[in-house]
XYZ file of C-alpha atoms in Angstrom:
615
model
C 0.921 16.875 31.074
C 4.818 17.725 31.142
C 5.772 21.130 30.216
C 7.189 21.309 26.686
C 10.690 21.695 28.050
C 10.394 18.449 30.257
C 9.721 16.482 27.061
C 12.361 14.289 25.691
C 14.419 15.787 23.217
C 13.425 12.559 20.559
C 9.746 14.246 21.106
C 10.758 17.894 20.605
C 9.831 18.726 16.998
C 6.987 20.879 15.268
C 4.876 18.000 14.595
C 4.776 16.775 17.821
C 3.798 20.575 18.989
C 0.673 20.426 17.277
C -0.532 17.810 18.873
C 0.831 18.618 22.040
C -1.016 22.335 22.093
C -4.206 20.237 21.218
C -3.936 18.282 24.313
C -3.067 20.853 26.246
C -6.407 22.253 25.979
C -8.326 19.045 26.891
C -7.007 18.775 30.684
C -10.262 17.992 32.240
C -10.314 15.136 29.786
C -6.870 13.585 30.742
C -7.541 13.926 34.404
C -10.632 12.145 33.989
C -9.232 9.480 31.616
C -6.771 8.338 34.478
C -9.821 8.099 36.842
C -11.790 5.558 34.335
C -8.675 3.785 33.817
C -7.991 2.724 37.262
C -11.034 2.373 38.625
C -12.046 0.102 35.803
C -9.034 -1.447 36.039
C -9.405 -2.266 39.844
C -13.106 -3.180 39.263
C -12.204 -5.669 36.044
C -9.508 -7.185 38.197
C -11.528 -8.315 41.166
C -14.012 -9.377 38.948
C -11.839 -11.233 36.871
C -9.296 -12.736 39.468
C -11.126 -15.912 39.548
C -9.839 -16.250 35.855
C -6.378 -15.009 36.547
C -5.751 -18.001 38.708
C -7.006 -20.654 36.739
C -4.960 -19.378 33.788
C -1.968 -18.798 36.113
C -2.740 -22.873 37.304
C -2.927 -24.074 33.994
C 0.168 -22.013 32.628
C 2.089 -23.605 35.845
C 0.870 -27.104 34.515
C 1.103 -26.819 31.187
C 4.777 -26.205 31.099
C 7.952 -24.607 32.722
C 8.819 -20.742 33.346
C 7.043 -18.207 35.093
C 3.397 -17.542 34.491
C 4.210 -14.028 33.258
C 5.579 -12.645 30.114
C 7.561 -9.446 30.633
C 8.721 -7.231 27.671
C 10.006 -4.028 27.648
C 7.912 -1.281 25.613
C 7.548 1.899 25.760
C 4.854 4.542 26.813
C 4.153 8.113 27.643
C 6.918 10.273 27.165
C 9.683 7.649 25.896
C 9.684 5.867 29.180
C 10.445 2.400 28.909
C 7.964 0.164 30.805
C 7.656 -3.789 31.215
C 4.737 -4.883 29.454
C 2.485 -7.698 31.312
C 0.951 -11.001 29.388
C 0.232 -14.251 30.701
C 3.266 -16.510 28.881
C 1.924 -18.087 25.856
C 5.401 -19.616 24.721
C 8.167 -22.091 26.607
C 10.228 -20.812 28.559
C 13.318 -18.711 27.080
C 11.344 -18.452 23.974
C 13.042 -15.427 23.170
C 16.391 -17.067 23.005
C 14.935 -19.961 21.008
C 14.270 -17.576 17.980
C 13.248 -14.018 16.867
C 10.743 -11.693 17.867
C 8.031 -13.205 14.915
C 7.303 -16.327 14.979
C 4.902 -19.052 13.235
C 1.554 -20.146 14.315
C 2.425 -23.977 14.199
C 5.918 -22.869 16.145
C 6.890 -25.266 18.894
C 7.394 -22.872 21.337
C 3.576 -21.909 21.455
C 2.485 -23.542 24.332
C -1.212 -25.753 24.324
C -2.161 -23.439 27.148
C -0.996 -20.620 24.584
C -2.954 -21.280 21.671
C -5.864 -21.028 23.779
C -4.937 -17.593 25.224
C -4.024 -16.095 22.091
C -6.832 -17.305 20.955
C -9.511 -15.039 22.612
C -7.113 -12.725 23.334
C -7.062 -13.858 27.375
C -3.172 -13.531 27.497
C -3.842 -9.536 27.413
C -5.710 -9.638 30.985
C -2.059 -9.111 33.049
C -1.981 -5.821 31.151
C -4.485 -4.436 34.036
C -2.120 -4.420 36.210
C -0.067 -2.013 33.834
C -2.902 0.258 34.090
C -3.371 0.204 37.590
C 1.011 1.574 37.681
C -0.394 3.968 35.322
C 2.160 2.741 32.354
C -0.978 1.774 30.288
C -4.387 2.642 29.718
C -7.411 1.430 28.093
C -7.535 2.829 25.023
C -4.120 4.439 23.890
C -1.325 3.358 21.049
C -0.356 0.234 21.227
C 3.241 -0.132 22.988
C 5.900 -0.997 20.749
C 9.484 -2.522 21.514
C 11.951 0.378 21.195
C 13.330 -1.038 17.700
C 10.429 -0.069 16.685
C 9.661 2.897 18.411
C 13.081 4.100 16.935
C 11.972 3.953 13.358
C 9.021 6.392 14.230
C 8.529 9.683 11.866
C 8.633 12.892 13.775
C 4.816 12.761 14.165
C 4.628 9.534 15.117
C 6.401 10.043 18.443
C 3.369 12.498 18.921
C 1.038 8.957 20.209
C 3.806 9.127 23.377
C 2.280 12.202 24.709
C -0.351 9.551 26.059
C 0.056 6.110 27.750
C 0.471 3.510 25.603
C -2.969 1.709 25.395
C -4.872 -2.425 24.827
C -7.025 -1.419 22.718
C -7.672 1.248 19.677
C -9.351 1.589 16.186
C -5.747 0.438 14.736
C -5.693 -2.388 16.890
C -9.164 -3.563 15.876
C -7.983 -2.873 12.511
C -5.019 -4.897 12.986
C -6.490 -7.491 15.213
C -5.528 -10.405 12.544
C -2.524 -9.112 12.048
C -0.335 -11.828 11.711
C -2.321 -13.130 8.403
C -2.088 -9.708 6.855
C 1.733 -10.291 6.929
C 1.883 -13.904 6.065
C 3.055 -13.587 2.921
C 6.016 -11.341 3.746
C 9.857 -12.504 3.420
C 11.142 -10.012 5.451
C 8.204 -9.665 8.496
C 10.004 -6.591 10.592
C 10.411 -4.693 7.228
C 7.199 -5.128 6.194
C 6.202 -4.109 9.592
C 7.957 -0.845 9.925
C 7.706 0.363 6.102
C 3.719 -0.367 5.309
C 1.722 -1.984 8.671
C 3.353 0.552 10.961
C 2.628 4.122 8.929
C -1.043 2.705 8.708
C -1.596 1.807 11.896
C -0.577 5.357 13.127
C -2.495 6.482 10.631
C -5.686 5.817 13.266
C -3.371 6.631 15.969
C -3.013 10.215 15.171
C -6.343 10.657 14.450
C -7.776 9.618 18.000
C -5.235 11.987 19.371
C -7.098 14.505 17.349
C -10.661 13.456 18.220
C -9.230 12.277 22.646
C -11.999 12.496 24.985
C -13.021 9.963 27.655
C -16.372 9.198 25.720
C -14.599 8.344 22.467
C -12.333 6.050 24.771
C -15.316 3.885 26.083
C -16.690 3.937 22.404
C -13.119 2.599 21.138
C -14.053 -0.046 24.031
C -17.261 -0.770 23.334
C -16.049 -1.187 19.163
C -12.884 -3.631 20.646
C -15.722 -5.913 22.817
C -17.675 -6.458 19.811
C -14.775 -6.942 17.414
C -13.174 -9.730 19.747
C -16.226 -11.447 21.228
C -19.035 -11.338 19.511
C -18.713 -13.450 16.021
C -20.560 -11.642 12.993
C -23.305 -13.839 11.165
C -24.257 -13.937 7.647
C -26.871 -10.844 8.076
C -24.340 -8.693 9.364
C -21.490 -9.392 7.027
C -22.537 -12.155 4.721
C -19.455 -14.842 5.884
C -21.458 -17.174 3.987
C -20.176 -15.422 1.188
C -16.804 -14.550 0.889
C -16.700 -12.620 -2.551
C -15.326 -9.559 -3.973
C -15.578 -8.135 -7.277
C -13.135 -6.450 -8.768
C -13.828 -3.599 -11.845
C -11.223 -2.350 -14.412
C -11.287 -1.462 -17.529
C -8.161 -4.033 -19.219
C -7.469 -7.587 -18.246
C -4.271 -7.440 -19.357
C -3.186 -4.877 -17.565
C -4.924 -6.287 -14.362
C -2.897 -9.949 -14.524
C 0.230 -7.765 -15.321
C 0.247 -5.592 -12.352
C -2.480 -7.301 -9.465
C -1.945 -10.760 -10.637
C -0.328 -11.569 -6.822
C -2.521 -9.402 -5.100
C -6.101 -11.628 -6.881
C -4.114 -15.167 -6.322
C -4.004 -13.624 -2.065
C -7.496 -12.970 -2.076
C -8.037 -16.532 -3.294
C -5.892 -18.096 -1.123
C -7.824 -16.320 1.915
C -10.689 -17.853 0.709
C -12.377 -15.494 -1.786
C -14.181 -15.838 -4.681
C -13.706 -13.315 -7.026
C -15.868 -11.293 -9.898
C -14.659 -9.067 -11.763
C -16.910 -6.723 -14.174
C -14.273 -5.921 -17.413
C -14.351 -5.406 -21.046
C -14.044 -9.077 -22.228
C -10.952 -9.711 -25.213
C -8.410 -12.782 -25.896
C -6.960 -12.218 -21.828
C -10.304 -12.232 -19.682
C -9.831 -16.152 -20.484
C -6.527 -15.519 -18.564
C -8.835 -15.016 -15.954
C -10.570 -17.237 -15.630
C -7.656 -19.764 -16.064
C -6.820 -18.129 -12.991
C -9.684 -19.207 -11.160
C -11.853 -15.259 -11.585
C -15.202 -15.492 -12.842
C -15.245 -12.186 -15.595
C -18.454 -10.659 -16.538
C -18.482 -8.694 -19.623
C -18.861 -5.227 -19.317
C -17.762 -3.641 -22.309
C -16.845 0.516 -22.899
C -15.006 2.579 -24.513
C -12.104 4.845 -22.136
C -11.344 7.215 -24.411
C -15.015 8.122 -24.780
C -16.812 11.786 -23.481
C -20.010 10.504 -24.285
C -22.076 11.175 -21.408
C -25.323 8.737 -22.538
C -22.121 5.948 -22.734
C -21.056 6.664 -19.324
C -24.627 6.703 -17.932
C -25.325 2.978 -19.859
C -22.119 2.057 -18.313
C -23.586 2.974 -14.598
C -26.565 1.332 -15.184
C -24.266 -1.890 -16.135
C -22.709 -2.030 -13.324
C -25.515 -1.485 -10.986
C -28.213 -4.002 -12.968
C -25.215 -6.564 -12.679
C -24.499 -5.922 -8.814
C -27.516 -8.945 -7.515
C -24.826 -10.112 -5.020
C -23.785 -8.487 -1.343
C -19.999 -8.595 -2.051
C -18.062 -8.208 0.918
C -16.012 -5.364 -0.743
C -14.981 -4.377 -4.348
C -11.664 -2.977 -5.696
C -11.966 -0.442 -8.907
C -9.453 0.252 -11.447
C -8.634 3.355 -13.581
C -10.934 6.541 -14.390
C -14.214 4.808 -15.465
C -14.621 2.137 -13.145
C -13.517 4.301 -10.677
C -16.177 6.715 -11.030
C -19.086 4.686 -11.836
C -18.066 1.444 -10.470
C -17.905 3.618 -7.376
C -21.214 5.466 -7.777
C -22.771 2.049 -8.498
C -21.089 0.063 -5.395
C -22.231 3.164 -3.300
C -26.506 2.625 -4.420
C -25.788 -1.733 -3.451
C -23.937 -0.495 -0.233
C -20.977 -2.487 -0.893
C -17.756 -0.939 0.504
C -15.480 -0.031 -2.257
C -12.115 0.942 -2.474
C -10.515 3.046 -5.020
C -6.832 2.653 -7.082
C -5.765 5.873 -8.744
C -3.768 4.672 -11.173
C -2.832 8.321 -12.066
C -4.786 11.045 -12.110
C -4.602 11.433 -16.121
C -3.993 14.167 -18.330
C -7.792 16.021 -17.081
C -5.632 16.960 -14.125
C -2.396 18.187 -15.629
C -3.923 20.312 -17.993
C -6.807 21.771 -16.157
C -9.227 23.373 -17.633
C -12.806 22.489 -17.970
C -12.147 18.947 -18.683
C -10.640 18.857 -14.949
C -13.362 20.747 -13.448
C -16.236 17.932 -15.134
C -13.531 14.734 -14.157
C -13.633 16.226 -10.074
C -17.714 16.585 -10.320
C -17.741 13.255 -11.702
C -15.123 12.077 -8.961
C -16.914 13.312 -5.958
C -19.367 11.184 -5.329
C -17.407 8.013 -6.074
C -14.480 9.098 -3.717
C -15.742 10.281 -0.999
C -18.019 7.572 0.052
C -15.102 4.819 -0.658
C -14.259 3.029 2.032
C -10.058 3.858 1.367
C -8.231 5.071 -1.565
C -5.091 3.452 -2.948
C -2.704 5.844 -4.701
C 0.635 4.841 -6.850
C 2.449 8.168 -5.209
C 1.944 11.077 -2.772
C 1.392 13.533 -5.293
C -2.136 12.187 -6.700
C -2.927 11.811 -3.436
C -2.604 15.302 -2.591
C -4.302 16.406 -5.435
C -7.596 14.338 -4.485
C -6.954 16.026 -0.825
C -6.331 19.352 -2.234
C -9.645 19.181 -4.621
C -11.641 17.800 -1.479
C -12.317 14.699 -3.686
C -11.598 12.691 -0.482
C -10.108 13.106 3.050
C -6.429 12.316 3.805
C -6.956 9.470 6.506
C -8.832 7.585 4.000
C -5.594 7.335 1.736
C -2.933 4.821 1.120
C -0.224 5.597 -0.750
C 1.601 2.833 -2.694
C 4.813 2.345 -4.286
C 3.122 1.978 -7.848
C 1.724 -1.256 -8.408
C 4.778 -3.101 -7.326
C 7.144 -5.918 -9.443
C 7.389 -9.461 -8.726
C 11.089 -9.426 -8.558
C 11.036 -12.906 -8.693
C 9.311 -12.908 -12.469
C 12.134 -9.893 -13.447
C 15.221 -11.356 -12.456
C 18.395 -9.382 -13.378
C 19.459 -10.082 -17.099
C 23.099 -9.792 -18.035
C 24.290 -5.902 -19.702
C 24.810 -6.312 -23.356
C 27.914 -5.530 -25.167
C 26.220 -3.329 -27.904
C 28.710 -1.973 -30.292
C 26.468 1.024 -30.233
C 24.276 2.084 -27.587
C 20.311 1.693 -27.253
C 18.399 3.405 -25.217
C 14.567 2.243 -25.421
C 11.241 3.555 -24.824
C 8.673 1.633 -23.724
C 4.763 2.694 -23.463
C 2.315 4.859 -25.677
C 3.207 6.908 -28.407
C 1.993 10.507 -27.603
C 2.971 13.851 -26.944
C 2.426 13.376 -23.188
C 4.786 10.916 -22.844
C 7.280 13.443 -23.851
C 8.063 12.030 -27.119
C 8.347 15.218 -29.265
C 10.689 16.780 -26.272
C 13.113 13.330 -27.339
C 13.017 14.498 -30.887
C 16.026 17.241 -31.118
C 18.702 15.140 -29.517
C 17.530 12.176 -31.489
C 17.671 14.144 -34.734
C 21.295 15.730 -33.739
C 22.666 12.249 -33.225
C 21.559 11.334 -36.033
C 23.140 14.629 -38.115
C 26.593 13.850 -36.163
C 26.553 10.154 -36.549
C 26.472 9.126 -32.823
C 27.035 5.637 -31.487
C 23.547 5.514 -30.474
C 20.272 4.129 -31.421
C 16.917 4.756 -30.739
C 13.951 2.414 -30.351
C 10.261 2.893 -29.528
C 8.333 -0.202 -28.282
C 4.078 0.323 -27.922
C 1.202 1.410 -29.676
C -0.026 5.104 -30.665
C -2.771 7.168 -29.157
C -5.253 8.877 -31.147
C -3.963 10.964 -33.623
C -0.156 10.804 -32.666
C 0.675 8.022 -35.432
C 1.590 10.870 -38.204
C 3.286 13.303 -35.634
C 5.704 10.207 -35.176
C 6.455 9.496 -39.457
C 8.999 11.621 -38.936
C 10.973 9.936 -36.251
C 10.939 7.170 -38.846
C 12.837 9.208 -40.729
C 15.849 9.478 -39.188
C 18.449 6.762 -39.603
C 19.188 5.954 -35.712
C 15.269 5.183 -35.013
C 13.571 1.724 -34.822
C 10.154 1.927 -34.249
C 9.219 -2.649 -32.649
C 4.976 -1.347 -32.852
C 3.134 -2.829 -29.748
C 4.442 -6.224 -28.443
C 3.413 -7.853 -25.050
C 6.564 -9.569 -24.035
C 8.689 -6.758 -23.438
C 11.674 -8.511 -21.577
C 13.867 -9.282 -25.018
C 13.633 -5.751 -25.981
C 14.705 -4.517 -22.560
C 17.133 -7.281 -22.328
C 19.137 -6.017 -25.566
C 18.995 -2.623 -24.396
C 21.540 -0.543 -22.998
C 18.844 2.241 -20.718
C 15.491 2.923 -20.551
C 14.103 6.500 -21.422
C 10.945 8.113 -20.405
C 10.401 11.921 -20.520
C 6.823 11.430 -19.375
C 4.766 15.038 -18.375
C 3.126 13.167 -15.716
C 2.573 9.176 -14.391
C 0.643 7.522 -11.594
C 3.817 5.077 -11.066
C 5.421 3.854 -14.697
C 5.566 0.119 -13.889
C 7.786 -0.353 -17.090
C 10.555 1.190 -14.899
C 10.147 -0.630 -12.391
C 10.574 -3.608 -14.384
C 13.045 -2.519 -16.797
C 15.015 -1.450 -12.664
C 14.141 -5.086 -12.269
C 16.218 -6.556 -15.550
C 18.787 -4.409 -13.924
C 18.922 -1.573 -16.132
C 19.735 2.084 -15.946
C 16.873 5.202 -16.177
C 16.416 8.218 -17.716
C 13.588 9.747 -16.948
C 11.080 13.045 -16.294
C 12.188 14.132 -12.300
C 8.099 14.059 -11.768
C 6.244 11.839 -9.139
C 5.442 8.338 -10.403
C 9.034 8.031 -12.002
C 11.271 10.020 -10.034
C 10.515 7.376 -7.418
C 12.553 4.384 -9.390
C 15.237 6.500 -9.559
C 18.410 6.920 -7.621
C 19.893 10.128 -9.380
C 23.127 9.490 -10.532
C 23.424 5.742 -8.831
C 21.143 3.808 -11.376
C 20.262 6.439 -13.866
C 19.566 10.275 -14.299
C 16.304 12.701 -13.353
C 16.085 15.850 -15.899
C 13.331 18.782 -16.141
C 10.522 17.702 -17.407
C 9.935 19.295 -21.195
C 13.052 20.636 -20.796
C 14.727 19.815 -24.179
C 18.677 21.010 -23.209
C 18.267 19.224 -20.150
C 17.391 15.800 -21.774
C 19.819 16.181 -24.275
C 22.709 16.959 -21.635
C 21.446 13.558 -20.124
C 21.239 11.790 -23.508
C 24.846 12.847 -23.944
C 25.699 12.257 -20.254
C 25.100 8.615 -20.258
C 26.758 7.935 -24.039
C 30.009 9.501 -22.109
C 29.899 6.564 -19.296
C 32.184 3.426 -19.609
C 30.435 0.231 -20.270
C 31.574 -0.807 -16.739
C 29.975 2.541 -15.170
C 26.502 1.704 -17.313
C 26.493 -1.747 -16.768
C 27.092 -0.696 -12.892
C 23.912 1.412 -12.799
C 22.028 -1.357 -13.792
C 22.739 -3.404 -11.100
C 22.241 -0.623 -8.402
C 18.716 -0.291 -10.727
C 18.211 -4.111 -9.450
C 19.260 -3.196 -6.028
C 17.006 -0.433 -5.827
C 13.530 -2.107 -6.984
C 13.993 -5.191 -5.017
C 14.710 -2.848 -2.047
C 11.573 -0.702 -2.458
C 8.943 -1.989 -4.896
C 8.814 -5.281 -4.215
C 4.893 -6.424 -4.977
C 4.546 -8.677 -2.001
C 4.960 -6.068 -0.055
C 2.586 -3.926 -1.626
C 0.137 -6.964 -1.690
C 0.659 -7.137 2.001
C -0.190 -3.669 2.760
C -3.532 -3.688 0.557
C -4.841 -6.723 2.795
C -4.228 -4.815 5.988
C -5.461 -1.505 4.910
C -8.645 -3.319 3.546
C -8.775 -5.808 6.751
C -8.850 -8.914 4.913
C -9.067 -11.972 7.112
C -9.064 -16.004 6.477
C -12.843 -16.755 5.586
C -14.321 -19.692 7.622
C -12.519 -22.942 7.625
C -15.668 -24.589 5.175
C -15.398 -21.947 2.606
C -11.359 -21.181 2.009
C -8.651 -23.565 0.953
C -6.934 -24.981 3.322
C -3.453 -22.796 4.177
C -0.338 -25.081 4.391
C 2.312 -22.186 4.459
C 3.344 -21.143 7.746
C 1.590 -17.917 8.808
C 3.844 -15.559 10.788
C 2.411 -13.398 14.006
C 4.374 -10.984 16.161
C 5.330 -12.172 20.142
C-alpha cells in the first residue's frame, strides 16, 4: 500500500485512517490477493477466449461501433481507469441520451439484451484485472460524478481496486427494478442506493482476506447462474405478510410502498386488528387476517396470546414479512423467527419506555432482543432511534436503514394557497397528552389570551388515557378551539396559518411532513423525528424542547412576521419536503435494502412502465 502521505488529499481524513491502519496490518493478504487475481484472471481468459470471439463476431454483426465499451471509472487511490465491457448499446449511445436508460430503449442492441442478460458483457473486465485496475472482488467502480458525492468514509473502498463482484453487488444485482419507480434515477442513486451499497462495502474492508474474496465469488456464481427453485426460496409463492397494529395508519403512510410489492408480483397478508379500514384493504387488493390486541396493554398473558396468534396463523413460507410498531414488532418478530421467515423491522419511534427509562425501558429492551437481533434489517424513521437500538445492543449497525420518516406522496399534498386570516392560527395536529408537549403550550396560550392577541389556537386529534381533564382547561380560555379527532386533516391545515408541535420525542411526525407538503410553516421541538422537516428560520422555527420561554419567544416570533414573510415560509416548507421526503423515494430504498425482485413472469402482473437500469 501507499504511505499515508502519498494518498490523495480527497482520501486524507480520519475515517479513511481507520481503515487504512486496518489494512495496513493485513499485507500478506494484499500481496496474495494480487496473485489470485491475475492468475485467475489469465487462467479464466484462455479458458474463456473461445467465448470472447464469438461475442466479439456477433457484436461486429449485430450492429456498428467497436466491440468494446470503454468508460472511465475510478479505482484504487482516485486513479481514473477505463472500464472494459463488451458494447451492449449502438454506437454513440452516450450521445443519444443519459447515463440511465430504459430496458425497452432503442439503443440496446439484440446482441445486448442477451449479454446483459447473463451478465456476459462483464467478461472484458479480465483484462482490467490482468492491468491491475480491477480485481475480483472489490467496490464496484463508479463514474467520478459519483465518486464525487462520496462521504469521507466512503472514499475509504479506494484504498483497494475497484472490484466485479461483492456482497453489494449481489445485493444490487437487479438493480435497475429497485429504482424503477424513481423520477429522478441519479438522485435516488446517490441519496438512498449508494449509502447502502457501501454499507457492505465497508464492511468487507473490515472483514478483507483472500478466503472471504473467493467466498464473495463463490456467493456471486450462485447468485447469477444457478436459478433458485421452489424448495430453496418458494418462487412458487411470492407472498409477504405484513403485521401492524392500525390499518389506518398503514394505508396512510405505506399505502405506495404495499401497491410496489403488488406490482412486483406479490401477494400480500397482513395480520392486523380488523375495524371499518381493514376493508380499505382489501379494496386494495391485501388479504387482512384479524388479529386483534390491545397497544396500550402491560398484560403479559395478552402479549403471550398475542404470540401464540401470530405463530398458530403463520401455515405459509412467506418469502419475507414487514412489522409495524412496538407489538408486532416484538412478537410478530419472535413469531416470524420460530417459522424461519426473514423479517424486517420499522421502528416507528422508540416510544415513551425509552425516553423515560426506568424499569419500563429495561422490560421493553428484554422484550426487544430477541425480535431484533435475528431480523433480517431494521428500518428506522431517524438516526437517533437507530442509535439507541445500537447503543442498547438490541441490534448491530450494518443491519440498519435509516429513513426519512415514512415519507409523503407529494403528489396527494399538493401546495394549498396561504390564507388571509384576520387573526392568526396556528394548529396542532396529533394526540392530546403531556408528551406531546401540550402543557409546555399552555402559558403562552393563556398570556395571549390575558393580552388579547391576534391569535388563535386549535387542537385537532383524540386524547390519550387520562389527559382529557388535564386539557378542560385549555377549553377555557377564549383563543382555544378544540376540532376532537377527524381523519381528513387537509381543511384544517389548509385554513391554518403554522403548524405547532412541541413534541418530547417522535420517530418522524408525518403530520409535518404533510402539513410542509400544503406548504406551511413549523414550529416545532428541535428533537430528532421533527427537527428533520425543518429548515430553521427558512420554513419555520426549532425551540428547546420543554422549554416554556423558548416556545413562547417563538410563538411571539412568528405573530411579528408579515403575511408575505409567513406565507413565504410556507412555500420554502413545500420546497423542502418535496426535496427530501418524497415517499417514492423512500419506497425505492425499502425494495433495495430488502432485495425485492420481479416474481416469475406466470405469477406477477405484467409491467408496462418503462423500467430504468444504469449503462
Amino acid at each position: 500500500m501507499l504511505s499515508w502521505d502519498k494518498l490523495p488529499s480527497e482520501m486524507k481524513n480520519d475515517a479513511v485512517k481507520e481503515y487504512y491502519d486496518l489494512l495496513c496490518k493485513r499485507p500478506l493478504s494484499i500481496i496474495l490477493k494480487r496473485i489470485f487475481d491475475f492468475t485467475a484472471a489469465l487462467i479464466l481468459t484462455l479458458i474463456l477466449s473461445p467465448i470472447i470471439i464469438i461475442v466479439s463476431i456477433a457484436i461486429a454483426v449485430d450492429s456498428k461501433g467497436g466491440v468494446l465499451f470503454k468508460q472511465e471509472r475510478i479505482t484504487t487511490y482516485y486513479r481514473h481507469f477505463k472500464i472494459y465491457k463488451f458494447r451492449t448499446m449502438v454506437k454513440n449511445a452516450e450521445q443519444l441520451g443519459s447515463q440511465i436508460t430504459v430496458s425497452a430503449d432503442a439503443r440496446i442492441t439484440k446482441v445486448g439484451k442477451v449479454l446483459r442478460r447473463f451478465h456476459l458483457d462483464e467478461i472484458p473486465q479480465l483484462f482490467n484485472i490482468l492491468k491491475g485496475d480491477m480485481s475480483f472482488v472489490g467496490t464496484r467502480p463508479e463514474v467520478p460524478k459519483y465518486v464525487a458525492s462520496y462521504t469521507d468514509e466512503m472514499l475509504a473502498t479506494l484504498l483497494l481496486p475497484a472490484g466485479i463482484t461483492s456482497m453489494a453487488s449481489i445485493k444490487y444485482k437487479d438493480e435497475f427494478e429497485l429504482i424503477s419507480n424513481a423520477e429522478d434515477c441519479d438522485k435516488v442513486y446517490i441519496n438512498e442506493i449508494l449509502p447502502d451499497k457501501m454499507r457492505y462495502n465497508l464492511d468487507a474492508l473490515k472483514k478483507f482476506n483472500v478466503l472471504f474474496d473467493i467466498g464473495i465469488m463463490f456467493k456471486t456464481f450462485f447468485s447469477v447462474f444457478i436459478k433458485e427453485d421452489e424448495n430453496t426460496a418458494h418462487k412458487d409463492l411470492h407472498e409477504a405478510l405484513i403485521i401492524a397494529e392500525d390499518a389506518r395508519s398503514l394505508i396512510l403512510t405505506r399505502k405506495e410502498l404495499l401497491e410496489k410489492l403488488m406490482e412486483l408480483g406479490y401477494k400480500l397478508d397482513a395480520y392486523i386488528p380488523k375495524d371499518e379500514y381493514t376493508k380499505d384493504l382489501s379494496d386494495m387488493g391485501i388479504n387482512p387476517i384479524d388479529v386483534s390486541f390491545n397497544r396500550r396493554s402491560t398484560n403479559p398473558f395478552a402479549d403471550l396470546k398475542l404470540l401464540r396468534t401470530y405463530k398458530r396463523l403463520t401455515k405459509k413460507k412467506y418469502d419475507f414479512a414487514i412489522t409495524y410498531s412496538i407489538k408486532p414488532n416484538i412478537y410478530g418478530g419472535i413469531a416470524m423467527k420460530k417459522k424461519k421467515i426473514p423479517y424486517y423491522i420499522n421502528v416507528t419511534g422508540t416510544g415513551s419506555a425509552f425516553y423515560n427509562g426506568g424499569i419500563i425501558k429495561t422490560i421493553i429492551k428484554a422484550l426487544y432482543k430477541p425480535s431484533s437481533r435475528h431480523a433480517a434489517g431494521l428500518f428506522f424513521e431517524n438516526s437517533e432511534d437507530r442509535d439507541i437500538f445500537v447503543n442498547n445492543s438490541l441490534c448491530k449497525k450494518e443491519k440498519t436503514l435509516v429513513l426519512n420518516g415514512a415519507g409523503i406522496n407529494t403528489e396527494e399534498f399538493k401546495p394549498i394557497d396561504y390564507p388571509e386570516n384576520y387573526i392568526t392560527k396556528i394548529l396542532y395536529i396529533g394526540r392530546l397528552m403531556e408528551e406531546k408537549g401540550i402543557e409546555d403550550l399552555y402559558p403562552v396560550i393563556k398570556e395571549c389570551d390575558a393580552k388579547n392577541e391576534a391569535v388563535s389556537f386549535e387542537f385537532l386529534g383524540d386524547f390519550e388515557d387520562t389527559y382529557k381533564e388535564s386539557f378542560e382547561k385549555f377549553t377555557k380560555l377564549k383563543n382555544v378551539t378544540y376540532y376532537g379527532y377527524h381523519t381528513n386533516i387537509k381543511d384544517y391545515i389548509s385554513s391554518c396559518d403554522c403548524l405547532i408541535l412541541p413534541s418530547y420525542h417522535e420517530g418522524m411526525a408525518n403530520v409535518l411532513l404533510e402539513a410542509g407538503a400544503l406548504a406551511r410553516p413549523l414550529l416545532v421541538s428541535d428533537i430528532a423525528g421533527c427537527r428533520e422537516a425543518v429548515v430553521d428560520g427558512k420554513n419555520g422555527y426549532l425551540f428547546k424542547v420543554k422549554d416554556r420561554n423558548e416556545i413562547k419567544d417563538t410563538v411571539y416570533k412568528f405573530l411579528s412576521l408579515s403575511f408575505e414573510e409567513k406565507k413565504e415560509m410556507g412555500l420554502y416548507s413545500r420546497k423542502h419536503i418535496v426535496e427530501n421526503f418524497e415517499r417514492k423515494n423512500n419506497v425505492s430504498k425499502i425494495i433495495a435494502y430488502i432485495g425485492v425482485k420481479k416474481t416469475s413472469e406466470s405469477n406477477r402482473q405484467p409491467i408496462t412502465e418503462n423500467e430504468t437500469v444504469r449503462v
